[in-house]
Amino acid sequence: MNLKGRDFLTLLDYTPREISKLLDLAADLKAKKKAGIPHEFCRGKNIVLIFEKTSTRTRSSFEVAAHDLGMGVTYLDPGVSQIGKKESIADTARVLSSIYDGIEYRGYGQEIVEELALYSKVPVWNGLTNEYHPTQILADFLTIREHFGRLEGINFVYMGDARYNMGNSLMIGCAKMGLNFTACAPEKYFPDPALVEKCRAIAAETGATLRFCTDPDEAAKDADVICTDVWVSMGEPVEVWAQRINDLAPYQVNSELMAKARPTAVFMHCLPAYHNRKTVIGREMGERFNRDSMEVTEEVFESEQSIVFQEAENRMHTIKAVMTATLVAAH
């Protein structure tokens, strides 16, 4: 497999074999890091991280992965980058790709990272857009593979708003890699029908199944993985909370729901999670709506079934694999 020079914008662009090889590479790089074996495969290269939306895991993962690989890193935060403001996306891409060996973008519309890639001479990586979050899905799948020993045939259930980056990308990833995907939410929170049809065509070739239901109990039955995400995404107005809580409260992941899954089932979440009131937003919204937690309860989040921190660590290992594979020749 030779992915040198490729962009990483959405898993739709990658074959199941290529995704599997990226996971193999991530597992190998993780083993090397745990054993203290140097792996500076990208020594002498430099990358730039454009963050129009801030993040703990994405920034930390890219920076540590880059340093482990021997690279220099420049971080452009929302107050520093002129992308789309004083300088066009096309001009930004041409300037940065003449200076750096790789460009990461985390922000808003998918069209922005697509235009960066169009005009860039170096690989562009999607750290998150409104529509897709491919690096997170690689981390999720590495975690599932570590836990269950396989991906194919795993019953994966996503509870909550499936219209945006996590719901879209998990559906694509499951279709590509042969997992049985269920989105469970009110119908208005289901993914875009056009993307669903595209994923159904992929699933027909891989043996995956796609299911969309409104009954949490039905969705949880025989689940191997129950996953959720925050009900209100970064950048959405505070006024959205009341409507989302009203619509999505029945889809909260709690012990009663987990009990309906398989005894070996695990809980996953891309983080951050509102599982208590120990954050500014968690406390404010908890007091306003008289709730101790939102999309997942503290009991589930802190349970032995929760593998969210293994999942979070794997962001770094899978991002490292993506950068290695797209910046240097195959290993």
Tab-separated table of C-alpha atoms in Angstrom, residues 3 20 34 37 40 73 113 119 125 127 204 211 244 258 263 280 299 302 305:
chain	number	residue	atom	x	y	z
A	3	LEU	CA	-0.666	6.375	0.161
A	20	SER	CA	-7.457	-1.743	7.300
A	34	LYS	CA	4.717	1.602	24.181
A	37	ILE	CA	11.204	2.189	20.056
A	40	GLU	CA	11.020	9.212	13.473
A	73	VAL	CA	4.641	21.728	14.128
A	113	VAL	CA	-10.955	21.440	3.589
A	119	TYR	CA	-4.986	24.018	-4.217
A	125	TRP	CA	-5.879	16.088	6.643
A	127	GLY	CA	-9.249	17.126	11.753
A	204	ALA	CA	-23.929	-4.292	-0.214
A	211	ARG	CA	-30.515	0.363	10.237
A	244	ARG	CA	-32.314	18.964	21.852
A	258	MET	CA	-26.635	-0.693	28.493
A	263	PRO	CA	-23.253	-8.557	28.333
A	280	VAL	CA	-18.943	25.290	32.974
A	299	GLU	CA	-22.554	5.732	36.049
A	302	GLU	CA	-17.187	5.694	34.696
A	305	GLN	CA	-17.899	-0.982	30.055
